Structure formats: C-alpha cells, structure tokens
mmCIF file of C-alpha atoms and ligand atoms in Angstrom:
data_model
loop_
_atom_site.group_PDB
_atom_site.id
_atom_site.type_symbol
_atom_site.label_atom_id
_atom_site.label_comp_id
_atom_site.label_asym_id
_atom_site.label_seq_id
_atom_site.Cartn_x
_atom_site.Cartn_y
_atom_site.Cartn_z
ATOM 1 C CA UNK A 1 -37.375 48.316 -6.888
ATOM 2 C CA UNK A 2 -40.164 49.951 -8.663
ATOM 3 C CA UNK A 3 -40.509 51.015 -12.243
ATOM 4 C CA UNK A 4 -38.669 54.481 -12.847
ATOM 5 C CA UNK A 5 -41.238 56.748 -14.559
ATOM 6 C CA UNK A 6 -41.276 60.513 -14.917
ATOM 7 C CA UNK A 7 -42.498 61.360 -11.388
ATOM 8 C CA UNK A 8 -40.337 58.609 -9.881
ATOM 9 C CA UNK A 9 -37.264 60.192 -11.710
ATOM 10 C CA UNK A 10 -38.197 63.665 -10.670
ATOM 11 C CA UNK A 11 -37.962 62.449 -6.960
ATOM 12 C CA UNK A 12 -34.623 60.630 -7.366
ATOM 13 C CA UNK A 13 -33.100 63.624 -9.116
ATOM 14 C CA UNK A 14 -34.489 66.061 -6.195
ATOM 15 C CA UNK A 15 -32.926 63.694 -3.504
ATOM 16 C CA UNK A 16 -29.708 62.669 -5.378
ATOM 17 C CA UNK A 17 -27.387 65.483 -3.967
ATOM 18 C CA UNK A 18 -28.268 64.161 -0.464
ATOM 19 C CA UNK A 19 -26.118 60.824 -0.479
ATOM 20 C CA UNK A 20 -22.375 60.980 -0.203
ATOM 21 C CA UNK A 21 -20.595 58.783 -2.902
ATOM 22 C CA UNK A 22 -17.664 56.570 -2.247
ATOM 23 C CA UNK A 23 -14.578 56.777 -4.592
ATOM 24 C CA UNK A 24 -15.823 53.800 -6.449
ATOM 25 C CA UNK A 25 -19.221 54.930 -7.237
ATOM 26 C CA UNK A 26 -21.068 57.361 -9.444
ATOM 27 C CA UNK A 27 -24.796 58.723 -10.320
ATOM 28 C CA UNK A 28 -25.766 57.033 -13.548
ATOM 29 C CA UNK A 29 -27.671 59.186 -15.806
ATOM 30 C CA UNK A 30 -29.756 56.315 -17.080
ATOM 31 C CA UNK A 31 -31.648 56.070 -13.925
ATOM 32 C CA UNK A 32 -30.110 58.838 -11.544
ATOM 33 C CA UNK A 33 -29.263 56.287 -8.717
ATOM 34 C CA UNK A 34 -25.753 55.389 -7.280
ATOM 35 C CA UNK A 35 -23.655 52.713 -9.500
ATOM 36 C CA UNK A 36 -20.520 50.879 -8.955
ATOM 37 C CA UNK A 37 -17.563 52.036 -11.143
ATOM 38 C CA UNK A 38 -16.124 48.561 -11.215
ATOM 39 C CA UNK A 39 -19.017 46.447 -12.628
ATOM 40 C CA UNK A 40 -21.575 49.273 -13.381
ATOM 41 C CA UNK A 41 -24.364 47.618 -11.306
ATOM 42 C CA UNK A 42 -26.606 49.500 -9.045
ATOM 43 C CA UNK A 43 -25.812 50.294 -5.278
ATOM 44 C CA UNK A 44 -28.851 52.069 -4.631
ATOM 45 C CA UNK A 45 -32.616 51.156 -5.265
ATOM 46 C CA UNK A 46 -35.876 52.895 -5.023
ATOM 47 C CA UNK A 47 -39.008 51.492 -3.210
ATOM 48 C CA UNK A 48 -42.437 53.049 -2.431
ATOM 49 C CA UNK A 49 -42.901 54.491 1.289
ATOM 50 C CA UNK A 50 -46.748 54.112 1.286
ATOM 51 C CA UNK A 51 -46.907 55.397 5.032
ATOM 52 C CA UNK A 52 -45.706 58.902 3.879
ATOM 53 C CA UNK A 53 -46.723 58.639 0.072
ATOM 54 C CA UNK A 54 -43.367 58.987 -0.858
ATOM 55 C CA UNK A 55 -40.044 56.928 -1.886
ATOM 56 C CA UNK A 56 -37.214 55.200 0.061
ATOM 57 C CA UNK A 57 -33.918 55.128 -1.728
ATOM 58 C CA UNK A 58 -31.839 52.397 0.299
ATOM 59 C CA UNK A 59 -28.343 51.247 -0.547
ATOM 60 C CA UNK A 60 -28.001 47.708 -2.100
ATOM 61 C CA UNK A 61 -25.052 45.734 -3.043
ATOM 62 C CA UNK A 62 -23.742 45.400 -6.764
ATOM 63 C CA UNK A 63 -22.814 42.034 -8.148
ATOM 64 C CA UNK A 64 -19.003 42.680 -7.601
ATOM 65 C CA UNK A 65 -19.685 43.106 -3.954
ATOM 66 C CA UNK A 66 -22.078 40.145 -3.888
ATOM 67 C CA UNK A 67 -19.351 37.999 -5.335
ATOM 68 C CA UNK A 68 -16.731 39.312 -3.261
ATOM 69 C CA UNK A 69 -18.716 38.333 -0.101
ATOM 70 C CA UNK A 70 -19.596 34.981 -1.717
ATOM 71 C CA UNK A 71 -15.624 34.496 -1.950
ATOM 72 C CA UNK A 72 -15.211 35.721 1.463
ATOM 73 C CA UNK A 73 -17.683 33.229 3.034
ATOM 74 C CA UNK A 74 -16.337 30.456 1.015
ATOM 75 C CA UNK A 75 -12.750 31.321 1.897
ATOM 76 C CA UNK A 76 -13.788 31.490 5.680
ATOM 77 C CA UNK A 77 -15.935 28.063 5.607
ATOM 78 C CA UNK A 78 -12.611 26.470 4.042
ATOM 79 C CA UNK A 79 -10.488 27.810 6.845
ATOM 80 C CA UNK A 80 -13.042 26.590 9.400
ATOM 81 C CA UNK A 81 -13.103 23.195 7.780
ATOM 82 C CA UNK A 82 -9.014 23.047 7.628
ATOM 83 C CA UNK A 83 -9.088 23.966 11.266
ATOM 84 C CA UNK A 84 -11.517 21.322 12.138
ATOM 85 C CA UNK A 85 -9.498 18.748 10.342
ATOM 86 C CA UNK A 86 -6.376 20.004 12.061
ATOM 87 C CA UNK A 87 -8.003 19.577 15.384
ATOM 88 C CA UNK A 88 -9.655 16.135 14.708
ATOM 89 C CA UNK A 89 -5.930 14.773 13.527
ATOM 90 C CA UNK A 90 -4.396 16.310 16.795
ATOM 91 C CA UNK A 91 -7.150 14.730 18.819
ATOM 92 C CA UNK A 92 -7.668 11.518 17.018
ATOM 93 C CA UNK A 93 -4.174 10.389 16.216
ATOM 94 C CA UNK A 94 -2.022 11.474 19.132
ATOM 95 C CA UNK A 95 1.082 9.454 18.330
ATOM 96 C CA UNK A 96 2.535 11.590 15.783
ATOM 97 C CA UNK A 97 3.869 8.842 13.680
ATOM 98 C CA UNK A 98 0.259 7.937 12.626
ATOM 99 C CA UNK A 99 0.182 11.152 10.882
ATOM 100 C CA UNK A 100 2.113 9.739 8.114
ATOM 101 C CA UNK A 101 0.080 6.567 7.822
ATOM 102 C CA UNK A 102 -1.666 7.986 4.400
ATOM 103 C CA UNK A 103 -2.344 6.627 1.203
ATOM 104 C CA UNK A 104 -0.103 9.057 -0.421
ATOM 105 C CA UNK A 105 2.747 7.392 1.673
ATOM 106 C CA UNK A 106 1.636 3.926 0.380
ATOM 107 C CA UNK A 107 4.320 2.133 -1.576
ATOM 108 C CA UNK A 108 1.871 0.003 -3.455
ATOM 109 C CA UNK A 109 3.359 -3.122 -2.185
ATOM 110 C CA UNK A 110 0.624 -4.712 -0.401
ATOM 111 C CA UNK A 111 -2.459 -5.545 -2.412
ATOM 112 C CA UNK A 112 -4.566 -5.464 0.736
ATOM 113 C CA UNK A 113 -4.623 -1.620 0.686
ATOM 114 C CA UNK A 114 -7.239 -1.755 -1.973
ATOM 115 C CA UNK A 115 -9.352 -2.980 0.916
ATOM 116 C CA UNK A 116 -8.556 0.095 2.874
ATOM 117 C CA UNK A 117 -9.367 2.581 -0.003
ATOM 118 C CA UNK A 118 -12.628 0.667 -0.309
ATOM 119 C CA UNK A 119 -13.488 0.951 3.201
ATOM 120 C CA UNK A 120 -13.034 4.767 2.877
ATOM 121 C CA UNK A 121 -15.222 4.759 -0.531
ATOM 122 C CA UNK A 122 -17.865 3.083 1.189
ATOM 123 C CA UNK A 123 -17.710 4.864 4.689
ATOM 124 C CA UNK A 124 -21.217 6.313 4.870
ATOM 125 C CA UNK A 125 -22.495 2.581 4.371
ATOM 126 C CA UNK A 126 -19.973 1.202 6.683
ATOM 127 C CA UNK A 127 -21.100 3.742 9.524
ATOM 128 C CA UNK A 128 -24.738 3.126 8.697
ATOM 129 C CA UNK A 129 -24.559 -0.710 9.004
ATOM 130 C CA UNK A 130 -21.981 -0.441 11.756
ATOM 131 C CA UNK A 131 -19.662 -2.633 9.858
ATOM 132 C CA UNK A 132 -15.909 -2.782 11.360
ATOM 133 C CA UNK A 133 -12.900 -4.646 10.412
ATOM 134 C CA UNK A 134 -10.691 -7.095 12.258
ATOM 135 C CA UNK A 135 -7.137 -7.188 10.920
ATOM 136 C CA UNK A 136 -5.284 -9.754 11.867
ATOM 137 C CA UNK A 137 -2.012 -11.549 10.983
ATOM 138 C CA UNK A 138 1.703 -11.644 11.550
ATOM 139 C CA UNK A 139 3.861 -8.830 13.176
ATOM 140 C CA UNK A 140 4.933 -6.094 10.525
ATOM 141 C CA UNK A 141 2.581 -6.865 7.845
ATOM 142 C CA UNK A 142 1.081 -3.527 7.628
ATOM 143 C CA UNK A 143 -2.125 -3.881 9.666
ATOM 144 C CA UNK A 144 -1.339 -0.489 11.630
ATOM 145 C CA UNK A 145 -0.481 1.368 8.310
ATOM 146 C CA UNK A 146 -3.733 0.067 6.725
ATOM 147 C CA UNK A 147 -5.816 1.379 9.825
ATOM 148 C CA UNK A 148 -4.026 4.494 9.902
ATOM 149 C CA UNK A 149 -4.494 5.237 6.312
ATOM 150 C CA UNK A 150 -8.434 4.836 6.932
ATOM 151 C CA UNK A 151 -8.114 7.160 9.784
ATOM 152 C CA UNK A 152 -6.310 9.926 7.980
ATOM 153 C CA UNK A 153 -8.344 9.666 4.903
ATOM 154 C CA UNK A 154 -11.682 10.024 6.975
ATOM 155 C CA UNK A 155 -10.194 12.824 9.043
ATOM 156 C CA UNK A 156 -9.644 14.577 5.767
ATOM 157 C CA UNK A 157 -13.305 14.240 5.226
ATOM 158 C CA UNK A 158 -13.831 15.837 8.872
ATOM 159 C CA UNK A 159 -14.952 12.437 10.195
ATOM 160 C CA UNK A 160 -14.133 11.885 13.986
ATOM 161 C CA UNK A 161 -11.791 9.109 14.101
ATOM 162 C CA UNK A 162 -9.686 7.853 17.236
ATOM 163 C CA UNK A 163 -6.823 5.402 16.736
ATOM 164 C CA UNK A 164 -5.457 4.429 20.028
ATOM 165 C CA UNK A 165 -4.544 1.322 21.857
ATOM 166 C CA UNK A 166 -5.726 -0.446 24.901
ATOM 167 C CA UNK A 167 -2.550 0.178 26.923
ATOM 168 C CA UNK A 168 -3.059 4.037 26.140
ATOM 169 C CA UNK A 169 -6.521 3.561 27.338
ATOM 170 C CA UNK A 170 -5.538 1.532 30.579
ATOM 171 C CA UNK A 171 -2.994 4.631 31.175
ATOM 172 C CA UNK A 172 -5.636 7.247 30.925
ATOM 173 C CA UNK A 173 -7.958 5.369 33.250
ATOM 174 C CA UNK A 174 -5.352 4.716 35.852
ATOM 175 C CA UNK A 175 -5.979 6.901 38.879
ATOM 176 C CA UNK A 176 -9.808 7.850 37.811
ATOM 177 C CA UNK A 177 -12.636 7.528 39.959
ATOM 178 C CA UNK A 178 -15.093 4.806 38.553
ATOM 179 C CA UNK A 179 -17.751 7.277 37.313
ATOM 180 C CA UNK A 180 -14.898 9.301 35.363
ATOM 181 C CA UNK A 181 -13.864 5.910 33.873
ATOM 182 C CA UNK A 182 -17.388 5.125 32.756
ATOM 183 C CA UNK A 183 -17.477 8.922 31.194
ATOM 184 C CA UNK A 184 -14.163 8.416 29.759
ATOM 185 C CA UNK A 185 -15.106 4.902 28.089
ATOM 186 C CA UNK A 186 -18.352 6.486 26.893
ATOM 187 C CA UNK A 187 -16.673 9.595 25.300
ATOM 188 C CA UNK A 188 -14.782 7.117 23.218
ATOM 189 C CA UNK A 189 -18.301 6.448 21.297
ATOM 190 C CA UNK A 190 -18.539 10.055 20.442
ATOM 191 C CA UNK A 191 -16.158 9.205 17.619
ATOM 192 C CA UNK A 192 -17.697 7.986 14.388
ATOM 193 C CA UNK A 193 -14.744 5.394 13.986
ATOM 194 C CA UNK A 194 -12.704 3.824 16.823
ATOM 195 C CA UNK A 195 -9.644 2.001 15.931
ATOM 196 C CA UNK A 196 -7.875 -0.017 18.525
ATOM 197 C CA UNK A 197 -4.391 -1.027 17.301
ATOM 198 C CA UNK A 198 -2.566 -3.869 18.617
ATOM 199 C CA UNK A 199 -5.036 -5.733 20.632
ATOM 200 C CA UNK A 200 -3.672 -8.486 22.530
ATOM 201 C CA UNK A 201 -0.462 -7.050 23.712
ATOM 202 C CA UNK A 202 -1.823 -5.712 26.782
ATOM 203 C CA UNK A 203 -1.012 -7.630 30.024
ATOM 204 C CA UNK A 204 -4.161 -9.962 30.745
ATOM 205 C CA UNK A 205 -4.732 -8.947 34.261
ATOM 206 C CA UNK A 206 -8.282 -9.128 35.196
ATOM 207 C CA UNK A 207 -8.612 -5.393 35.510
ATOM 208 C CA UNK A 208 -7.146 -4.928 32.002
ATOM 209 C CA UNK A 209 -9.568 -7.582 30.536
ATOM 210 C CA UNK A 210 -12.538 -6.025 32.405
ATOM 211 C CA UNK A 211 -11.840 -2.263 30.951
ATOM 212 C CA UNK A 212 -11.060 -3.878 27.754
ATOM 213 C CA UNK A 213 -14.372 -5.438 27.753
ATOM 214 C CA UNK A 214 -16.221 -2.288 28.975
ATOM 215 C CA UNK A 215 -14.510 -0.421 25.918
ATOM 216 C CA UNK A 216 -15.464 -2.945 23.116
ATOM 217 C CA UNK A 217 -19.069 -3.750 24.739
ATOM 218 C CA UNK A 218 -19.770 0.061 24.916
ATOM 219 C CA UNK A 219 -18.735 0.424 21.387
ATOM 220 C CA UNK A 220 -20.851 -2.448 20.429
ATOM 221 C CA UNK A 221 -23.919 -0.756 21.977
ATOM 222 C CA UNK A 222 -23.144 2.749 20.476
ATOM 223 C CA UNK A 223 -23.617 0.822 16.985
ATOM 224 C CA UNK A 224 -20.723 2.806 15.531
ATOM 225 C CA UNK A 225 -18.085 0.874 13.692
ATOM 226 C CA UNK A 226 -14.817 -0.442 15.336
ATOM 227 C CA UNK A 227 -11.586 -1.537 13.591
ATOM 228 C CA UNK A 228 -9.189 -3.780 15.496
ATOM 229 C CA UNK A 229 -5.665 -4.858 14.590
ATOM 230 C CA UNK A 230 -4.108 -7.710 16.259
ATOM 231 C CA UNK A 231 -1.268 -10.169 16.203
ATOM 232 C CA UNK A 232 -3.563 -12.884 17.483
ATOM 233 C CA UNK A 233 -4.297 -15.661 15.021
ATOM 234 C CA UNK A 234 -7.780 -16.124 14.030
ATOM 235 C CA UNK A 235 -7.801 -19.686 15.864
ATOM 236 C CA UNK A 236 -7.051 -17.902 19.072
ATOM 237 C CA UNK A 237 -9.848 -15.377 18.553
ATOM 238 C CA UNK A 238 -12.199 -18.107 17.674
ATOM 239 C CA UNK A 239 -11.143 -20.466 20.623
ATOM 240 C CA UNK A 240 -10.214 -18.064 23.440
ATOM 241 C CA UNK A 241 -8.288 -19.239 26.614
ATOM 242 C CA UNK A 242 -10.688 -17.905 28.908
ATOM 243 C CA UNK A 243 -14.152 -16.571 29.344
ATOM 244 C CA UNK A 244 -13.056 -13.150 29.818
ATOM 245 C CA UNK A 245 -11.408 -13.152 26.381
ATOM 246 C CA UNK A 246 -14.268 -14.926 24.868
ATOM 247 C CA UNK A 247 -16.674 -12.195 25.624
ATOM 248 C CA UNK A 248 -14.485 -9.407 24.223
ATOM 249 C CA UNK A 249 -13.641 -11.392 21.151
ATOM 250 C CA UNK A 250 -17.242 -12.384 20.732
ATOM 251 C CA UNK A 251 -18.211 -8.683 20.633
ATOM 252 C CA UNK A 252 -15.481 -7.951 18.080
ATOM 253 C CA UNK A 253 -16.419 -10.910 15.668
ATOM 254 C CA UNK A 254 -20.208 -9.811 15.793
ATOM 255 C CA UNK A 255 -19.355 -6.445 13.889
ATOM 256 C CA UNK A 256 -15.947 -6.583 12.586
ATOM 257 C CA UNK A 257 -15.059 -8.337 9.142
ATOM 258 C CA UNK A 258 -11.768 -10.367 9.351
ATOM 259 C CA UNK A 259 -9.037 -9.530 6.954
ATOM 260 C CA UNK A 260 -6.033 -11.684 7.011
ATOM 261 C CA UNK A 261 -2.529 -10.079 6.608
ATOM 262 C CA UNK A 262 -0.064 -12.377 5.749
ATOM 263 C CA UNK A 263 3.230 -13.137 3.848
ATOM 264 C CA UNK A 264 5.787 -10.149 3.573
ATOM 265 C CA UNK A 265 7.063 -8.219 6.409
ATOM 266 C CA UNK A 266 6.873 -4.494 5.193
ATOM 267 C CA UNK A 267 8.808 -3.349 8.148
ATOM 268 C CA UNK A 268 11.584 -6.032 7.740
ATOM 269 C CA UNK A 269 11.803 -4.861 4.187
ATOM 270 C CA UNK A 270 11.846 -1.106 5.249
ATOM 271 C CA UNK A 271 14.634 -1.858 7.819
ATOM 272 C CA UNK A 272 16.697 -3.648 5.170
ATOM 273 C CA UNK A 273 16.143 -0.639 2.782
ATOM 274 C CA UNK A 274 17.266 1.634 5.491
ATOM 275 C CA UNK A 275 20.225 -0.372 6.461
ATOM 276 C CA UNK A 276 21.290 -0.387 2.724
ATOM 277 C CA UNK A 277 20.785 3.334 2.570
ATOM 278 C CA UNK A 278 23.002 3.683 5.728
ATOM 279 C CA UNK A 279 25.600 1.538 4.422
ATOM 280 C CA UNK A 280 26.063 4.055 1.549
ATOM 281 C CA UNK A 281 26.273 6.797 3.909
ATOM 282 C CA UNK A 282 28.712 5.636 6.489
ATOM 283 C CA UNK A 283 31.075 3.697 4.170
ATOM 284 C CA UNK A 284 34.313 5.543 3.191
ATOM 285 C CA UNK A 285 34.439 6.585 -0.470
HETATM 286 ZN ZN1 ZN B 301 -19.724 46.454 -8.368
#
C-alpha cells in the first residue's frame, strides 16, 4: 500500500468504475478504494507498477474476512484433531469396554489412582526417560482400570497408545509367516505407549514364551515405555520358575516401576452393588 496523494487519487478515481462490487462492498470516499460494509476495512489496495510506470489495485482481505478465515482454520484443525483421537482410540483400544476406563468414571475409592493421574501429568518425562510401570497384585484390585485410564487420557492428548494382552497378540501372530510376525511385533513399537494387560494368564508354551520375549525385548530396544499389569506376585517375578520367564521379567523390571495393588477387590464390590440394585428391580412390590 502506498501513500495516496493527489496523483494517486486521480488514478484511483479514474479506475474505480472498472471493478465490480459484491453486495457487501462499497467505494469509500476517503480513499476511493473498495471497503467492506461489515467492518469498514479495505478490500482493495494500491501498489506501484514500476514496469509500466503506473499502479496496480489488487484485492485484499478485510479484518472480518481475516478473522473468519482464522476461525475456519481453527475449526478445521479441531475437527482433524478429534478425528485423529477417534482413530487412535479405535485402533489402540480395540476392546470396547476399555473406552469406559476413564478418570471421569473413577469412583475415587482407590487412592492409587493418584499415581495414574501423575503418570499422565508427567507423560513427557516418562516418555523421554522410558519409564514404564509394573502393576501387580491380586485379581480385581483395579490394575486394568488404572492402566486404561492412562491410555484414554493420553489418547485424548493425541498420543498413540496400544492396550492389549499377550493372548490377543498370539492370536494375531497365528498363521503369519516369520517375517510378517517380526513386522507385526516391531509395529507395536510405533505406539508411544504399549500396555500389556494381564501378563501371566497365557499358556506357558515354549512358543508363547518366545513370542512374549520378542515383544518385550523389541519394546525394550525401542526405548519407549511399557506398562504391564499382572496377577503374578512380585516374588514370582523376582524368582521366576524358568530361564524363559527370567529373561522376560528381567526386561520388564529394568524399565517398569512396580506398583502394588492390594486390599479391596473393586470388581467384587461392583458386583455386590449390581446384585443389590438387581434385587430392587426383580423383587415384587
Ligand atoms: Zn470486513
């Protein structure tokens, strides 16, 4: 935009009739250029055309058009983010019930859940330092819920997380060729966080143990965090029954901080509450 002196203004007024105005535009008497009826801002500018010793009067966007474009872009980015999160959840939490393992659904009964929240808050550091968790303790003490809450909260931040278990992985590997198995296992390391739920329930065949070792060893070499939940006792993990187990548990203990779940069985409590509620429904009035 150049300064509008008398000569420039004469040029503008001479040219003004050439451009067609849309309904929300007018020629402003102050500078003779096209303005926006909504915000009054310029929709046209004037520049020197040194080649032809004349002027150019190209269109430009007024402030309200700029603002509308900014909002359109922001809405588009938000939509893309929501779509990405939706895809990550569908891909990373294939068992639908895991979608409900969220901090919003936490009943506040388990004080350990503070640790899950802290892990999410410190995620960047956990990722950088490759710090995982080993959640161990009795059945039904909320280990999977704990891990699922971390998974959902990180997915909400668009972090790629996979929560699965060894039997599912073995199922997927069945019938694959060796190189496809290797590719599948190494693809698990594309996820920033891998959660292996319920380790130790799988059948301890030589094949199963070998695949389990490959998954955990590959994860360990990727230097990305791993969270494991297991009903095994810490004693069993520290003193494994055989070498095949020992090298798996060694890898886990190297990078996963142990968290003991004990005491109240949350599933039993939930089942009792459900039973109580059902009693009310099915008993005659
Ligand atoms: Zn405008």
